[in-house]
mmCIF file of C-alpha atoms in Angstrom:
data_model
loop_
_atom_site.group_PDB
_atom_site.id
_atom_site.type_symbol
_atom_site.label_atom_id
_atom_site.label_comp_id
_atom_site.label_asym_id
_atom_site.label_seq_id
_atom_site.Cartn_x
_atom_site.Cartn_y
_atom_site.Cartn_z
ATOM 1 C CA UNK A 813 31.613 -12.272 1.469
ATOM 2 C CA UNK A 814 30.296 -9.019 0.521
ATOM 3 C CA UNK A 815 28.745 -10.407 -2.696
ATOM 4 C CA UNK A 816 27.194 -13.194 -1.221
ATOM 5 C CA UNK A 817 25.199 -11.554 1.322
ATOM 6 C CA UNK A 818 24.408 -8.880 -1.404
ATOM 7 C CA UNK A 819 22.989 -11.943 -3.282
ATOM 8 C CA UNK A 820 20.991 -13.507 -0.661
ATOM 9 C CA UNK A 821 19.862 -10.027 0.024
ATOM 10 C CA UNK A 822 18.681 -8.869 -3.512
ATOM 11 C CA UNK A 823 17.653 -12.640 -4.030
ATOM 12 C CA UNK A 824 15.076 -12.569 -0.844
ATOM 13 C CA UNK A 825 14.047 -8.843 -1.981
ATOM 14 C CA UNK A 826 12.699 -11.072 -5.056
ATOM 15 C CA UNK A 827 11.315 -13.356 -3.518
ATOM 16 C CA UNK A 828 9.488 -10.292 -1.399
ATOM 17 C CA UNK A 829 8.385 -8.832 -4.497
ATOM 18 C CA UNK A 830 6.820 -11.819 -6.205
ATOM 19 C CA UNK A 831 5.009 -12.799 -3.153
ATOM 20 C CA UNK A 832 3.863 -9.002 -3.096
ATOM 21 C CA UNK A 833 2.509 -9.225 -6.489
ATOM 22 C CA UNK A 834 0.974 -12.950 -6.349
ATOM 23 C CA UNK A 835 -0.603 -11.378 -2.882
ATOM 24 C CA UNK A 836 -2.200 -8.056 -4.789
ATOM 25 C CA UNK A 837 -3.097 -10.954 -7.942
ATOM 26 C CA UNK A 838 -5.376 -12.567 -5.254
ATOM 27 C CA UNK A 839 -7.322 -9.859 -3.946
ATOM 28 C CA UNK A 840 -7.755 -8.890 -7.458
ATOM 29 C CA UNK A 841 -9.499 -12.495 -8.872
ATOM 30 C CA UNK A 842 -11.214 -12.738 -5.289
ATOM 31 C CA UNK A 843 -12.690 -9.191 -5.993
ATOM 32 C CA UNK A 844 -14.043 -10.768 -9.384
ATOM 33 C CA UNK A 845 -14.568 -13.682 -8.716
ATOM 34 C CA UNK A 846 -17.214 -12.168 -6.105
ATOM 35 C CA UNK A 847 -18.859 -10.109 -8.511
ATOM 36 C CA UNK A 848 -19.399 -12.907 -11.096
ATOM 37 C CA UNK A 849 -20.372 -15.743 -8.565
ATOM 38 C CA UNK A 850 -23.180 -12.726 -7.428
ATOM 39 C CA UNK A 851 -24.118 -12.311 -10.919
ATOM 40 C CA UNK A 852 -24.422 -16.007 -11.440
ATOM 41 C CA UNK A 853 -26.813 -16.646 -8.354
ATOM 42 C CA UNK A 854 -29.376 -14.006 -10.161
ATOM 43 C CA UNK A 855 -30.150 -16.945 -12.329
ATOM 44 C CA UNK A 856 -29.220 -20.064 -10.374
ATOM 45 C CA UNK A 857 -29.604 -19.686 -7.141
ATOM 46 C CA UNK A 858 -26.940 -19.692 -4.456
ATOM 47 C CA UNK A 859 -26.286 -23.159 -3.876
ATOM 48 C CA UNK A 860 -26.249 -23.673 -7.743
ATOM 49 C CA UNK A 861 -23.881 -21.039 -8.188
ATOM 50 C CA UNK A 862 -21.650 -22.182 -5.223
ATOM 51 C CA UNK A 863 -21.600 -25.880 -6.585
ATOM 52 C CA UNK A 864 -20.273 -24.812 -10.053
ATOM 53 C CA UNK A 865 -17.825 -22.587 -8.413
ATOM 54 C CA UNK A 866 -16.274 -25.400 -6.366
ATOM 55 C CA UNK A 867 -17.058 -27.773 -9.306
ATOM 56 C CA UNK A 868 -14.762 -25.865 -11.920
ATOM 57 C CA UNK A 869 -12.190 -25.229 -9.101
ATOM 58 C CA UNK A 870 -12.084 -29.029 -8.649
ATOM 59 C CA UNK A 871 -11.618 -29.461 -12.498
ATOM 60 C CA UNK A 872 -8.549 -26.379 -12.782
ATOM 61 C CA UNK A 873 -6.966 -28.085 -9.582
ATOM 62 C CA UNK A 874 -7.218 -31.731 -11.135
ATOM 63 C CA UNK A 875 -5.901 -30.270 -14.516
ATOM 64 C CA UNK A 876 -2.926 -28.246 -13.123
ATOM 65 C CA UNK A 877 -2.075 -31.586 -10.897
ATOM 66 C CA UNK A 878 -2.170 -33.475 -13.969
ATOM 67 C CA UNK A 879 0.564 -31.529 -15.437
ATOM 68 C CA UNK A 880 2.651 -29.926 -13.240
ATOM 69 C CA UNK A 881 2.586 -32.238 -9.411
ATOM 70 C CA UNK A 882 1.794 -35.343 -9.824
ATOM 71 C CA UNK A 883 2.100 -35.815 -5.829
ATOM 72 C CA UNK A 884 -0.155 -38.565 -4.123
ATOM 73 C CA UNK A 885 -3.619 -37.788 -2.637
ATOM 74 C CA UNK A 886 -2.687 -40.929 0.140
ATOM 75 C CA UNK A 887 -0.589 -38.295 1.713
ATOM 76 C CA UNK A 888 -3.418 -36.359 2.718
ATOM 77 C CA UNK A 889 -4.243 -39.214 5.263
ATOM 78 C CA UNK A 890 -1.217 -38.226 7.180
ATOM 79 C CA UNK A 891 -2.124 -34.427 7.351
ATOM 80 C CA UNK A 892 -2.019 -34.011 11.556
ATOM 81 C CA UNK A 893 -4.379 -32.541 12.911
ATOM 82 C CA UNK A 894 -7.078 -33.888 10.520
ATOM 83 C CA UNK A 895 -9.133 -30.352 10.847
ATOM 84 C CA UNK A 896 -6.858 -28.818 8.709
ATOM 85 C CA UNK A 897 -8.253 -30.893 6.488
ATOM 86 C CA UNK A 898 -11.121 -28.794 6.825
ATOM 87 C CA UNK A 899 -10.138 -25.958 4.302
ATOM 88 C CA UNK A 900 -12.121 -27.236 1.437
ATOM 89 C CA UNK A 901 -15.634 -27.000 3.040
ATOM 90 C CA UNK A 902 -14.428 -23.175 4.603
ATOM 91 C CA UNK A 903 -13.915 -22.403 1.130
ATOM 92 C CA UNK A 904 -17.467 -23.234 0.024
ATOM 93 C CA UNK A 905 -19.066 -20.876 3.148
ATOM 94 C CA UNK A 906 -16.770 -18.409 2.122
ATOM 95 C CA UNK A 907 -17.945 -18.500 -1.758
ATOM 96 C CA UNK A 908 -21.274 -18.668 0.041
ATOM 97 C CA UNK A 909 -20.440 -15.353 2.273
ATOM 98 C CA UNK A 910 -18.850 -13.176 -0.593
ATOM 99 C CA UNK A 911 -22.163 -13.425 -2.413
ATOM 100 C CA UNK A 912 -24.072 -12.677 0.082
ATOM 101 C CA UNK A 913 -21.746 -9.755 1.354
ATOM 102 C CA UNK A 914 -21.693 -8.349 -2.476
ATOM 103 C CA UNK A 915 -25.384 -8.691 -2.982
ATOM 104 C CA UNK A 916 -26.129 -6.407 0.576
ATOM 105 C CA UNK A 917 -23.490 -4.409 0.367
ATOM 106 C CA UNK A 918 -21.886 -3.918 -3.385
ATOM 107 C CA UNK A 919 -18.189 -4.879 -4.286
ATOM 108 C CA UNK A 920 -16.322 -2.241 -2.838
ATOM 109 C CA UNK A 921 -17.680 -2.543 0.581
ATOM 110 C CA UNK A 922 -18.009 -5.946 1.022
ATOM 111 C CA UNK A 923 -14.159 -6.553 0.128
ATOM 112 C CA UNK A 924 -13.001 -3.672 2.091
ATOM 113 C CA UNK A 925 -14.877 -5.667 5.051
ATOM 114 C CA UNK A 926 -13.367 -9.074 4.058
ATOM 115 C CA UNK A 927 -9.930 -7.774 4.211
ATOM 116 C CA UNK A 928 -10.078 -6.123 7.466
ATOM 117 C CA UNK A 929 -11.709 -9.179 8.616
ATOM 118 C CA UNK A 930 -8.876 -11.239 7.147
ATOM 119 C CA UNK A 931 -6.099 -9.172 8.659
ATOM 120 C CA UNK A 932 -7.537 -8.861 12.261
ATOM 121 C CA UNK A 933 -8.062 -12.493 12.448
ATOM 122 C CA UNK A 934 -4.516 -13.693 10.804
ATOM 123 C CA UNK A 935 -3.012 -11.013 13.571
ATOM 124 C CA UNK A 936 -5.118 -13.072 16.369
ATOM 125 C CA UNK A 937 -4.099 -16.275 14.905
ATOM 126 C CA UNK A 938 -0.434 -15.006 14.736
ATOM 127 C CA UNK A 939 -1.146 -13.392 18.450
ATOM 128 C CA UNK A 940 -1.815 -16.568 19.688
ATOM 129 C CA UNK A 941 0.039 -19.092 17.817
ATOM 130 C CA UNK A 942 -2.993 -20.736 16.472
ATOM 131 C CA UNK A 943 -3.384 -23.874 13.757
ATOM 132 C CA UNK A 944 0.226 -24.411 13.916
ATOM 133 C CA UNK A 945 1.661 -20.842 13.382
ATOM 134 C CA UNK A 946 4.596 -19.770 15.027
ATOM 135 C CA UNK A 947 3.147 -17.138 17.628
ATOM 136 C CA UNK A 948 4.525 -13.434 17.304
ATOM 137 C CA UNK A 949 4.574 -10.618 20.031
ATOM 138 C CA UNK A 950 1.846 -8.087 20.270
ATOM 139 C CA UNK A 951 3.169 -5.193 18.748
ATOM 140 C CA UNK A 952 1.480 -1.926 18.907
ATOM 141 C CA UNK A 953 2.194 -0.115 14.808
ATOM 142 C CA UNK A 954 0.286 -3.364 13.556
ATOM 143 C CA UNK A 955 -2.681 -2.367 15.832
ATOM 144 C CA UNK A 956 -2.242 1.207 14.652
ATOM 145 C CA UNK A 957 -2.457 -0.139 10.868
ATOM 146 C CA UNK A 958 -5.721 -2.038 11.842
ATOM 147 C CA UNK A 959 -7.460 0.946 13.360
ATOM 148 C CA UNK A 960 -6.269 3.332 10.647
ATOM 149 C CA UNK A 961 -7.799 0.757 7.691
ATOM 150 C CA UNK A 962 -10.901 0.540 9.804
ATOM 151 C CA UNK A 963 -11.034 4.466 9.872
ATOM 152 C CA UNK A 964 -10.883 4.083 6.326
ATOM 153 C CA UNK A 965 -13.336 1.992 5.693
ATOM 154 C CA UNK A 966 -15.664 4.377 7.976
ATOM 155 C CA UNK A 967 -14.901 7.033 6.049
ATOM 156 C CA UNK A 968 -15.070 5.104 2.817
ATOM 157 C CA UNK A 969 -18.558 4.160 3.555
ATOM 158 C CA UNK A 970 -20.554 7.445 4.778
ATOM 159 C CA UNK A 971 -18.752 9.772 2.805
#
């Protein structure tokens, strides 16, 4: 009994981790990802630059669904509610958004900005039970987090 709850326990401290490092993985590529699509725009043009981005990402997804899923895209005619269909087209104004944060702003800045952003908005969407999300109590060290990493970012920025 012992050993079996040890398992589970060590096995969903794994899980933890990898989700951890896939999590840090992503703000790293969004980070340059930002900083090339910027430097591409010098040349093309935003909307250029934005269509290629998508573009390729179409052409990585189709290629990784070729080889690894496989699943059907008729089941995406029985996604409910059809707005969360919707994430495709956020992504493009959010390519669109990073540029023009990085070009104003620089890198650092502009990423330190989208992450707070990100994180107050997930905790109102968890807050509220939003898009499906199962809703979570208000709890007052996650507000303390957000206010200390918008200190930061104060600090960061006129020091």
């Amino acid at each position: 009994m012992v050993l079996t709850v040890l398992y589970f326990s060590l096995e969903r401290l794994g899980l933890i981790m990898i989700g951890f490092f896939i999590a840090l993985l992503s703000g790293a590529l969004m980070s340059i990802q930002g900083v090339f699509n910027t430097q591409v725009t010098k040349t093309s043009g935003i909307w250029v630059a934005n269509v290629f981005v998508q573009f390729t990402a179409l052409l990585v997804c189709l290629g990784a669904w070729l080889f690894t899923d496989r699943s059907s895209f008729g089941a995406l005619f029985k996604v409910q509610p059809k707005y969360m269909l919707l994430g495709g087209a956020i992504g493009a104004f959010i390519t669109y958004t990073v540029i023009k944060a990085m070009e104003a702003l620089g890198p650092a800045k502009s990423v330190m900005l989208i992450v707070i952003s990100q994180l107050i908005v997930a905790y109102l969407i968890e807050l509220f039970g939003l898009f499906g999300v199962e809703k979570q109590p208000l709890e007052i060290r996650k507000l303390t987090g957000m206010g200390i990493a918008i200190v930061g970012i104060i600090i960061f920025k006129w020091t």
